[in-house]
Short mmCIF file of N, CA and C in Angstrom, two decimals:
data_model
loop_
_atom_site.label_atom_id
_atom_site.label_comp_id
_atom_site.label_asym_id
_atom_site.label_seq_id
_atom_site.Cartn_x
_atom_site.Cartn_y
_atom_site.Cartn_z
N GLY L 1 16.79 69.20 45.94
CA GLY L 1 16.46 69.31 44.60
C GLY L 1 16.91 68.11 43.79
N LEU L 2 17.57 68.45 42.68
CA LEU L 2 17.98 67.43 41.72
C LEU L 2 19.06 66.52 42.31
N GLY L 3 19.96 67.04 43.06
CA GLY L 3 21.03 66.25 43.67
C GLY L 3 20.48 65.22 44.64
N LYS L 4 19.45 65.64 45.41
CA LYS L 4 18.84 64.73 46.38
C LYS L 4 18.15 63.57 45.65
N VAL L 5 17.46 63.85 44.54
CA VAL L 5 16.78 62.82 43.75
C VAL L 5 17.81 61.85 43.17
N LEU L 6 18.90 62.38 42.65
CA LEU L 6 19.95 61.52 42.09
C LEU L 6 20.58 60.66 43.19
N LEU L 7 20.78 61.22 44.36
CA LEU L 7 21.35 60.46 45.46
C LEU L 7 20.41 59.33 45.87
N ILE L 8 19.12 59.59 45.95
CA ILE L 8 18.13 58.55 46.31
C ILE L 8 18.11 57.47 45.24
N MET L 9 18.13 57.87 43.96
CA MET L 9 18.13 56.89 42.87
C MET L 9 19.40 56.04 42.91
N GLY L 10 20.51 56.65 43.24
CA GLY L 10 21.77 55.90 43.34
C GLY L 10 21.72 54.88 44.47
N VAL L 11 21.17 55.26 45.62
CA VAL L 11 21.04 54.35 46.76
C VAL L 11 20.11 53.19 46.38
N VAL L 12 18.97 53.50 45.73
CA VAL L 12 18.03 52.46 45.31
C VAL L 12 18.73 51.50 44.35
N PHE L 13 19.51 52.04 43.40
CA PHE L 13 20.23 51.20 42.46
C PHE L 13 21.20 50.26 43.19
N LEU L 14 21.93 50.78 44.15
CA LEU L 14 22.88 49.96 44.92
C LEU L 14 22.17 48.86 45.70
N VAL L 15 21.01 49.18 46.30
CA VAL L 15 20.25 48.19 47.06
C VAL L 15 19.75 47.08 46.12
N VAL L 16 19.18 47.46 44.97
CA VAL L 16 18.67 46.47 44.00
C VAL L 16 19.83 45.62 43.48
N ALA L 17 20.94 46.22 43.15
CA ALA L 17 22.10 45.47 42.64
C ALA L 17 22.63 44.52 43.69
N SER L 18 22.67 44.95 44.95
CA SER L 18 23.14 44.08 46.04
C SER L 18 22.21 42.89 46.24
N LEU L 19 20.89 43.15 46.22
CA LEU L 19 19.92 42.06 46.37
C LEU L 19 20.04 41.06 45.21
N TRP L 20 20.20 41.57 43.99
CA TRP L 20 20.34 40.68 42.82
C TRP L 20 21.58 39.81 42.97
N LEU L 21 22.68 40.40 43.42
CA LEU L 21 23.92 39.66 43.60
C LEU L 21 23.76 38.59 44.67
N LEU L 22 23.11 38.92 45.78
CA LEU L 22 22.90 37.94 46.85
C LEU L 22 21.99 36.80 46.41
N MET L 23 20.95 37.13 45.63
CA MET L 23 20.03 36.09 45.18
C MET L 23 20.67 35.18 44.14
N SER L 24 21.65 35.67 43.40
CA SER L 24 22.28 34.85 42.37
C SER L 24 23.25 33.84 42.98
N LEU L 25 23.70 34.06 44.19
CA LEU L 25 24.59 33.12 44.87
C LEU L 25 23.75 32.13 45.66
N ARG L 26 23.87 30.87 45.32
CA ARG L 26 23.08 29.86 46.02
C ARG L 26 23.70 29.52 47.38
N TYR L 27 24.97 29.60 47.45
CA TYR L 27 25.65 29.35 48.71
C TYR L 27 27.03 29.98 48.62
N ILE L 28 27.66 30.15 49.78
CA ILE L 28 28.98 30.75 49.83
C ILE L 28 29.97 29.82 49.12
N GLY L 29 30.74 30.34 48.25
CA GLY L 29 31.72 29.53 47.54
C GLY L 29 31.20 28.98 46.23
N ALA L 30 29.97 29.36 45.85
CA ALA L 30 29.41 28.87 44.59
C ALA L 30 30.29 29.35 43.44
N GLY L 31 30.51 28.48 42.50
CA GLY L 31 31.28 28.86 41.33
C GLY L 31 32.77 28.69 41.51
N VAL L 32 33.21 28.33 42.70
CA VAL L 32 34.64 28.14 42.95
C VAL L 32 34.98 26.68 42.62
N ALA L 33 35.93 26.50 41.75
CA ALA L 33 36.32 25.14 41.36
C ALA L 33 37.03 24.44 42.51
N ALA L 34 36.74 23.14 42.67
CA ALA L 34 37.41 22.37 43.72
C ALA L 34 38.89 22.24 43.39
N ALA L 35 39.70 22.38 44.39
CA ALA L 35 41.15 22.30 44.20
C ALA L 35 41.67 20.98 44.77
N ASN L 36 42.80 20.56 44.27
CA ASN L 36 43.47 19.34 44.76
C ASN L 36 42.57 18.11 44.65
N THR L 37 41.89 17.95 43.52
CA THR L 37 41.02 16.80 43.30
C THR L 37 41.60 15.93 42.20
N ILE L 38 41.59 14.61 42.43
CA ILE L 38 42.06 13.66 41.43
C ILE L 38 40.89 12.73 41.13
N SER L 39 40.62 12.51 39.86
CA SER L 39 39.56 11.61 39.45
C SER L 39 40.18 10.40 38.77
N VAL L 40 39.76 9.21 39.19
CA VAL L 40 40.28 7.97 38.62
C VAL L 40 39.10 7.15 38.12
N SER L 41 39.22 6.60 36.92
CA SER L 41 38.16 5.74 36.40
C SER L 41 38.71 4.35 36.16
N GLY L 42 37.82 3.39 36.10
CA GLY L 42 38.24 2.01 35.88
C GLY L 42 37.41 1.36 34.80
N HIS L 43 37.93 0.30 34.23
CA HIS L 43 37.25 -0.42 33.17
C HIS L 43 37.13 -1.88 33.58
N GLY L 44 35.98 -2.47 33.34
CA GLY L 44 35.80 -3.88 33.66
C GLY L 44 34.87 -4.55 32.67
N GLU L 45 35.22 -5.72 32.21
CA GLU L 45 34.38 -6.49 31.31
C GLU L 45 34.13 -7.85 31.91
N ALA L 46 32.94 -8.36 31.70
CA ALA L 46 32.61 -9.71 32.12
C ALA L 46 32.01 -10.41 30.90
N LEU L 47 32.67 -11.44 30.45
CA LEU L 47 32.19 -12.20 29.31
C LEU L 47 31.40 -13.39 29.82
N ALA L 48 30.26 -13.62 29.22
CA ALA L 48 29.42 -14.74 29.65
C ALA L 48 28.68 -15.30 28.43
N THR L 49 28.38 -16.56 28.50
CA THR L 49 27.63 -17.22 27.43
C THR L 49 26.16 -17.22 27.82
N PRO L 50 25.28 -16.84 26.90
CA PRO L 50 23.84 -16.88 27.23
C PRO L 50 23.45 -18.27 27.74
N ASP L 51 22.58 -18.30 28.75
CA ASP L 51 22.22 -19.59 29.33
C ASP L 51 20.73 -19.92 29.20
N VAL L 52 19.94 -19.01 28.60
CA VAL L 52 18.53 -19.31 28.35
C VAL L 52 18.12 -18.74 26.99
N ALA L 53 17.12 -19.37 26.41
CA ALA L 53 16.51 -18.86 25.17
C ALA L 53 15.05 -18.58 25.48
N THR L 54 14.55 -17.45 25.02
CA THR L 54 13.13 -17.15 25.20
C THR L 54 12.48 -16.92 23.84
N PHE L 55 11.23 -17.32 23.73
CA PHE L 55 10.46 -17.01 22.54
C PHE L 55 9.01 -16.80 22.95
N THR L 56 8.29 -16.10 22.09
CA THR L 56 6.88 -15.81 22.33
C THR L 56 6.07 -16.37 21.18
N PHE L 57 4.93 -16.95 21.50
CA PHE L 57 4.04 -17.46 20.45
C PHE L 57 2.61 -17.06 20.78
N SER L 58 1.76 -17.13 19.77
CA SER L 58 0.34 -16.82 19.96
C SER L 58 -0.52 -17.91 19.35
N VAL L 59 -1.60 -18.22 20.03
CA VAL L 59 -2.66 -19.04 19.43
C VAL L 59 -3.79 -18.08 19.10
N VAL L 60 -4.39 -18.29 17.94
CA VAL L 60 -5.43 -17.39 17.46
C VAL L 60 -6.64 -18.23 17.05
N SER L 61 -7.82 -17.74 17.41
CA SER L 61 -9.04 -18.44 17.04
C SER L 61 -10.09 -17.43 16.58
N ASP L 62 -10.71 -17.70 15.44
CA ASP L 62 -11.80 -16.87 14.92
C ASP L 62 -13.08 -17.70 14.92
N LYS L 63 -14.07 -17.26 15.68
CA LYS L 63 -15.37 -17.97 15.75
C LYS L 63 -16.50 -16.94 15.77
N SER L 64 -17.71 -17.42 15.56
CA SER L 64 -18.86 -16.50 15.46
C SER L 64 -19.29 -15.93 16.81
N THR L 65 -18.92 -16.59 17.92
CA THR L 65 -19.23 -16.04 19.25
C THR L 65 -17.94 -15.96 20.06
N VAL L 66 -17.95 -15.07 21.05
CA VAL L 66 -16.77 -14.93 21.91
C VAL L 66 -16.52 -16.23 22.66
N ALA L 67 -17.59 -16.85 23.17
CA ALA L 67 -17.45 -18.09 23.94
C ALA L 67 -16.81 -19.19 23.09
N ALA L 68 -17.24 -19.32 21.85
CA ALA L 68 -16.69 -20.36 20.97
C ALA L 68 -15.23 -20.08 20.65
N ALA L 69 -14.89 -18.81 20.42
CA ALA L 69 -13.50 -18.44 20.13
C ALA L 69 -12.62 -18.69 21.35
N GLN L 70 -13.12 -18.35 22.54
CA GLN L 70 -12.34 -18.58 23.76
C GLN L 70 -12.14 -20.08 23.99
N ALA L 71 -13.16 -20.88 23.79
CA ALA L 71 -13.05 -22.32 23.99
C ALA L 71 -12.04 -22.93 23.03
N ASP L 72 -12.07 -22.50 21.77
CA ASP L 72 -11.14 -23.01 20.77
C ASP L 72 -9.71 -22.60 21.10
N ALA L 73 -9.51 -21.33 21.47
CA ALA L 73 -8.17 -20.85 21.82
C ALA L 73 -7.64 -21.58 23.05
N THR L 74 -8.50 -21.83 24.02
CA THR L 74 -8.09 -22.56 25.23
C THR L 74 -7.68 -23.99 24.88
N GLN L 75 -8.43 -24.63 23.99
CA GLN L 75 -8.09 -25.99 23.59
C GLN L 75 -6.72 -26.01 22.90
N LYS L 76 -6.47 -25.06 22.00
CA LYS L 76 -5.17 -24.98 21.32
C LYS L 76 -4.05 -24.72 22.32
N GLN L 77 -4.29 -23.78 23.25
CA GLN L 77 -3.26 -23.43 24.25
C GLN L 77 -2.95 -24.63 25.14
N ASN L 78 -3.98 -25.37 25.54
CA ASN L 78 -3.77 -26.55 26.39
C ASN L 78 -2.92 -27.59 25.68
N ALA L 79 -3.13 -27.76 24.37
CA ALA L 79 -2.34 -28.72 23.60
C ALA L 79 -0.87 -28.29 23.56
N VAL L 80 -0.64 -27.00 23.38
CA VAL L 80 0.73 -26.49 23.35
C VAL L 80 1.38 -26.63 24.73
N ASP L 81 0.63 -26.29 25.79
CA ASP L 81 1.17 -26.41 27.16
C ASP L 81 1.54 -27.86 27.48
N ALA L 82 0.69 -28.80 27.06
CA ALA L 82 0.99 -30.22 27.29
C ALA L 82 2.27 -30.61 26.57
N TYR L 83 2.44 -30.15 25.34
CA TYR L 83 3.67 -30.44 24.60
C TYR L 83 4.88 -29.85 25.34
N LEU L 84 4.78 -28.59 25.79
CA LEU L 84 5.91 -27.94 26.47
C LEU L 84 6.32 -28.71 27.72
N LYS L 85 5.35 -29.24 28.45
CA LYS L 85 5.67 -30.02 29.65
C LYS L 85 6.40 -31.31 29.29
N THR L 86 5.97 -31.97 28.19
CA THR L 86 6.68 -33.19 27.78
C THR L 86 8.08 -32.87 27.26
N ALA L 87 8.29 -31.61 26.81
CA ALA L 87 9.61 -31.19 26.34
C ALA L 87 10.51 -30.76 27.50
N GLY L 88 9.97 -30.85 28.73
CA GLY L 88 10.79 -30.54 29.91
C GLY L 88 10.76 -29.09 30.33
N ILE L 89 9.80 -28.31 29.85
CA ILE L 89 9.70 -26.90 30.25
C ILE L 89 8.86 -26.83 31.53
N ALA L 90 9.40 -26.18 32.55
CA ALA L 90 8.71 -26.06 33.84
C ALA L 90 7.57 -25.05 33.75
N ASP L 91 6.55 -25.23 34.59
CA ASP L 91 5.41 -24.31 34.62
C ASP L 91 5.85 -22.86 34.82
N LYS L 92 6.84 -22.64 35.67
CA LYS L 92 7.29 -21.28 35.97
C LYS L 92 7.92 -20.61 34.76
N ASP L 93 8.31 -21.40 33.74
CA ASP L 93 8.93 -20.85 32.53
C ASP L 93 7.95 -20.68 31.38
N ILE L 94 6.64 -20.85 31.66
CA ILE L 94 5.58 -20.65 30.67
C ILE L 94 4.66 -19.57 31.22
N GLN L 95 4.66 -18.40 30.61
CA GLN L 95 3.88 -17.28 31.14
C GLN L 95 3.01 -16.66 30.06
N THR L 96 1.74 -16.44 30.38
CA THR L 96 0.85 -15.72 29.47
C THR L 96 1.32 -14.27 29.43
N SER L 97 1.57 -13.77 28.22
CA SER L 97 2.06 -12.39 28.10
C SER L 97 1.05 -11.46 27.43
N GLY L 98 -0.08 -12.03 26.96
CA GLY L 98 -1.10 -11.17 26.37
C GLY L 98 -2.36 -11.96 26.06
N TYR L 99 -3.50 -11.29 26.12
CA TYR L 99 -4.77 -11.94 25.81
C TYR L 99 -5.70 -10.86 25.28
N SER L 100 -6.30 -11.10 24.11
CA SER L 100 -7.20 -10.10 23.56
C SER L 100 -8.37 -10.75 22.84
N VAL L 101 -9.49 -10.02 22.79
CA VAL L 101 -10.70 -10.44 22.06
C VAL L 101 -11.14 -9.24 21.23
N TYR L 102 -11.24 -9.43 19.92
CA TYR L 102 -11.66 -8.35 19.02
C TYR L 102 -12.66 -8.86 18.00
N PRO L 103 -13.67 -8.06 17.69
CA PRO L 103 -14.55 -8.41 16.56
C PRO L 103 -13.79 -8.16 15.26
N GLN L 104 -14.00 -9.03 14.28
CA GLN L 104 -13.36 -8.89 12.97
C GLN L 104 -14.44 -8.60 11.93
N TYR L 105 -14.15 -7.68 11.03
CA TYR L 105 -15.11 -7.28 10.01
C TYR L 105 -14.50 -7.43 8.62
N ASP L 106 -15.35 -7.71 7.65
CA ASP L 106 -14.96 -7.67 6.25
C ASP L 106 -15.50 -6.37 5.68
N TYR L 107 -14.74 -5.73 4.82
CA TYR L 107 -15.15 -4.47 4.21
C TYR L 107 -15.30 -4.68 2.71
N ASN L 108 -16.48 -4.32 2.18
CA ASN L 108 -16.73 -4.48 0.77
C ASN L 108 -17.55 -3.29 0.27
N ASN L 109 -16.98 -2.53 -0.64
CA ASN L 109 -17.64 -1.35 -1.21
C ASN L 109 -18.15 -0.39 -0.12
N GLY L 110 -17.30 -0.14 0.88
CA GLY L 110 -17.65 0.80 1.93
C GLY L 110 -18.59 0.26 3.00
N THR L 111 -18.97 -1.00 2.91
CA THR L 111 -19.85 -1.60 3.94
C THR L 111 -19.03 -2.58 4.76
N GLN L 112 -19.26 -2.55 6.05
CA GLN L 112 -18.58 -3.53 6.91
C GLN L 112 -19.57 -4.60 7.33
N THR L 113 -19.08 -5.84 7.29
CA THR L 113 -19.91 -6.98 7.67
C THR L 113 -19.15 -7.77 8.73
N PHE L 114 -19.83 -8.06 9.83
CA PHE L 114 -19.19 -8.84 10.90
C PHE L 114 -18.79 -10.21 10.36
N ARG L 115 -17.54 -10.59 10.64
CA ARG L 115 -17.04 -11.90 10.20
C ARG L 115 -16.92 -12.86 11.36
N ALA L 116 -16.24 -12.45 12.46
CA ALA L 116 -16.00 -13.36 13.58
C ALA L 116 -15.41 -12.57 14.75
N TYR L 117 -15.35 -13.26 15.89
CA TYR L 117 -14.59 -12.74 17.02
C TYR L 117 -13.24 -13.42 17.02
N GLU L 118 -12.20 -12.62 17.18
CA GLU L 118 -10.84 -13.18 17.23
C GLU L 118 -10.34 -13.17 18.67
N VAL L 119 -9.92 -14.33 19.14
CA VAL L 119 -9.27 -14.43 20.45
C VAL L 119 -7.81 -14.75 20.18
N ARG L 120 -6.93 -13.98 20.80
CA ARG L 120 -5.48 -14.15 20.63
C ARG L 120 -4.85 -14.25 22.01
N GLN L 121 -4.16 -15.36 22.27
CA GLN L 121 -3.46 -15.52 23.54
C GLN L 121 -1.97 -15.70 23.25
N SER L 122 -1.16 -14.82 23.85
CA SER L 122 0.29 -14.87 23.65
C SER L 122 0.96 -15.43 24.90
N THR L 123 2.00 -16.22 24.67
CA THR L 123 2.72 -16.87 25.77
C THR L 123 4.21 -16.71 25.54
N THR L 124 4.93 -16.44 26.62
CA THR L 124 6.39 -16.37 26.57
C THR L 124 6.95 -17.61 27.25
N VAL L 125 7.90 -18.25 26.57
CA VAL L 125 8.50 -19.49 27.07
C VAL L 125 9.99 -19.27 27.27
N LYS L 126 10.49 -19.76 28.39
CA LYS L 126 11.92 -19.71 28.69
C LYS L 126 12.45 -21.14 28.60
N VAL L 127 13.42 -21.36 27.71
CA VAL L 127 14.05 -22.67 27.55
C VAL L 127 15.43 -22.59 28.19
N ARG L 128 15.62 -23.33 29.28
CA ARG L 128 16.87 -23.25 30.02
C ARG L 128 18.00 -24.07 29.39
N ASP L 129 17.65 -25.06 28.57
CA ASP L 129 18.65 -25.84 27.84
C ASP L 129 18.68 -25.29 26.41
N ILE L 130 19.63 -24.39 26.14
CA ILE L 130 19.66 -23.70 24.85
C ILE L 130 19.75 -24.68 23.68
N ALA L 131 20.41 -25.79 23.88
CA ALA L 131 20.55 -26.78 22.80
C ALA L 131 19.19 -27.30 22.34
N LYS L 132 18.19 -27.27 23.23
CA LYS L 132 16.86 -27.77 22.89
C LYS L 132 15.94 -26.69 22.32
N ALA L 133 16.37 -25.44 22.31
CA ALA L 133 15.49 -24.33 21.94
C ALA L 133 14.89 -24.50 20.55
N GLY L 134 15.70 -24.87 19.57
CA GLY L 134 15.20 -25.03 18.20
C GLY L 134 14.14 -26.12 18.11
N ASP L 135 14.38 -27.25 18.78
CA ASP L 135 13.41 -28.35 18.76
C ASP L 135 12.11 -27.95 19.44
N VAL L 136 12.21 -27.25 20.56
CA VAL L 136 11.00 -26.82 21.28
C VAL L 136 10.20 -25.85 20.41
N LEU L 137 10.89 -24.93 19.77
CA LEU L 137 10.23 -23.97 18.90
C LEU L 137 9.51 -24.67 17.75
N ALA L 138 10.18 -25.63 17.11
CA ALA L 138 9.55 -26.38 16.01
C ALA L 138 8.36 -27.19 16.51
N GLY L 139 8.47 -27.76 17.71
CA GLY L 139 7.36 -28.53 18.28
C GLY L 139 6.15 -27.69 18.55
N VAL L 140 6.35 -26.46 19.00
CA VAL L 140 5.24 -25.54 19.28
C VAL L 140 4.52 -25.20 17.97
N VAL L 141 5.30 -24.93 16.92
CA VAL L 141 4.69 -24.61 15.63
C VAL L 141 3.88 -25.80 15.12
N GLY L 142 4.37 -27.01 15.37
CA GLY L 142 3.65 -28.21 14.97
C GLY L 142 2.34 -28.43 15.70
N LYS L 143 2.11 -27.70 16.78
CA LYS L 143 0.87 -27.85 17.55
C LYS L 143 -0.18 -26.82 17.16
N GLY L 144 0.01 -26.14 16.05
CA GLY L 144 -1.01 -25.22 15.56
C GLY L 144 -0.79 -23.76 15.91
N VAL L 145 0.35 -23.42 16.47
CA VAL L 145 0.65 -22.02 16.77
C VAL L 145 0.86 -21.29 15.44
N THR L 146 0.29 -20.10 15.32
CA THR L 146 0.39 -19.39 14.04
C THR L 146 1.41 -18.27 14.05
N GLU L 147 1.78 -17.77 15.20
CA GLU L 147 2.72 -16.65 15.27
C GLU L 147 3.80 -16.96 16.29
N VAL L 148 5.06 -16.83 15.87
CA VAL L 148 6.19 -17.08 16.77
C VAL L 148 7.18 -15.94 16.63
N SER L 149 7.73 -15.49 17.76
CA SER L 149 8.76 -14.46 17.76
C SER L 149 9.93 -14.97 18.61
N GLY L 150 11.09 -15.01 18.03
CA GLY L 150 12.27 -15.47 18.76
C GLY L 150 12.89 -16.65 18.05
N PRO L 151 13.81 -17.33 18.65
CA PRO L 151 14.23 -17.18 20.05
C PRO L 151 15.23 -16.04 20.26
N THR L 152 15.28 -15.57 21.48
CA THR L 152 16.24 -14.58 21.92
C THR L 152 17.13 -15.25 22.96
N LEU L 153 18.43 -15.19 22.74
CA LEU L 153 19.37 -15.77 23.70
C LEU L 153 19.72 -14.70 24.73
N THR L 154 19.65 -15.06 25.98
CA THR L 154 19.88 -14.09 27.05
C THR L 154 20.42 -14.80 28.29
N PHE L 155 20.46 -14.08 29.40
CA PHE L 155 20.97 -14.62 30.65
C PHE L 155 19.82 -14.76 31.64
N ASP L 156 19.83 -15.85 32.38
CA ASP L 156 18.81 -16.04 33.40
C ASP L 156 18.96 -14.99 34.49
N ASP L 157 20.22 -14.61 34.79
CA ASP L 157 20.49 -13.60 35.81
C ASP L 157 21.45 -12.55 35.24
N PRO L 158 20.94 -11.58 34.46
CA PRO L 158 21.84 -10.58 33.86
C PRO L 158 22.51 -9.70 34.91
N ASN L 159 21.90 -9.56 36.09
CA ASN L 159 22.50 -8.73 37.14
C ASN L 159 23.84 -9.29 37.61
N LYS L 160 24.01 -10.61 37.57
CA LYS L 160 25.27 -11.21 37.99
C LYS L 160 26.39 -10.82 37.04
N VAL L 161 26.11 -10.83 35.74
CA VAL L 161 27.12 -10.46 34.75
C VAL L 161 27.50 -8.99 34.93
N GLN L 162 26.50 -8.13 35.13
CA GLN L 162 26.77 -6.71 35.34
C GLN L 162 27.57 -6.48 36.62
N ALA L 163 27.23 -7.22 37.68
CA ALA L 163 27.96 -7.08 38.95
C ALA L 163 29.41 -7.51 38.80
N ASP L 164 29.66 -8.58 38.03
CA ASP L 164 31.04 -9.02 37.79
C ASP L 164 31.84 -7.93 37.07
N ALA L 165 31.25 -7.31 36.05
CA ALA L 165 31.92 -6.24 35.31
C ALA L 165 32.18 -5.04 36.22
N ARG L 166 31.20 -4.70 37.06
CA ARG L 166 31.35 -3.57 37.98
C ARG L 166 32.48 -3.82 38.98
N THR L 167 32.56 -5.05 39.52
CA THR L 167 33.61 -5.40 40.47
C THR L 167 34.98 -5.24 39.83
N LYS L 168 35.11 -5.70 38.58
CA LYS L 168 36.39 -5.57 37.87
C LYS L 168 36.74 -4.11 37.62
N ALA L 169 35.74 -3.28 37.29
CA ALA L 169 35.98 -1.86 37.04
C ALA L 169 36.44 -1.15 38.32
N ILE L 170 35.83 -1.49 39.45
CA ILE L 170 36.22 -0.88 40.72
C ILE L 170 37.64 -1.29 41.09
N ALA L 171 37.97 -2.57 40.90
CA ALA L 171 39.34 -3.04 41.19
C ALA L 171 40.34 -2.33 40.29
N ASP L 172 39.99 -2.11 39.02
CA ASP L 172 40.87 -1.42 38.08
C ASP L 172 41.09 0.03 38.53
N ALA L 173 40.02 0.70 38.96
CA ALA L 173 40.13 2.09 39.42
C ALA L 173 40.99 2.17 40.68
N LYS L 174 40.82 1.21 41.60
CA LYS L 174 41.63 1.21 42.83
C LYS L 174 43.10 1.00 42.51
N ALA L 175 43.39 0.10 41.56
CA ALA L 175 44.79 -0.15 41.17
C ALA L 175 45.40 1.11 40.59
N LYS L 176 44.66 1.85 39.76
CA LYS L 176 45.16 3.10 39.19
C LYS L 176 45.40 4.14 40.29
N ALA L 177 44.49 4.18 41.27
CA ALA L 177 44.65 5.16 42.36
C ALA L 177 45.87 4.80 43.22
N ASP L 178 46.12 3.51 43.43
CA ASP L 178 47.27 3.08 44.22
C ASP L 178 48.58 3.46 43.55
N GLU L 179 48.60 3.52 42.22
CA GLU L 179 49.81 3.90 41.50
C GLU L 179 50.18 5.36 41.76
N LEU L 180 49.21 6.17 42.18
CA LEU L 180 49.45 7.61 42.43
C LEU L 180 50.11 7.88 43.78
N ASP L 181 50.08 6.90 44.68
CA ASP L 181 50.67 7.11 46.02
C ASP L 181 52.16 7.25 45.99
#
């Protein structure tokens, strides 16, 4: 009767509760804090002087046809590239970073009228002699470049500076751990 039903319900409850408990444990010992553990941290700094300057510039040309705009932009870019080479910038340090062609429109009283095709070529330059960066930048502007961003002073190999700091931090942590012996 009623006792048998309650007994069955009790057994079912125990089985469900046991399964829930087993499923909540991901592995034996879960939730147990590690004992006898010591954590040691270290600090390391590496100071370095930036050894390269980078800047980005764009040549822009607006012409009635795409071909004319591309030819004009190429002529401007070639003049700037020739200047950069005479300034001692290596080919590997002159990289095209963007190139776009867009139609340009004038808007007047809600009407749009085609004006020209705009070709924009962006170039990133790395100057390895930081003392010359200002002169190189001014020379580029003198060659008809209309947009310049930079210079940014940085490291030719930032990974070396980070590795030096990491090595010092590890040595510092080892020294602290040795003091515990």
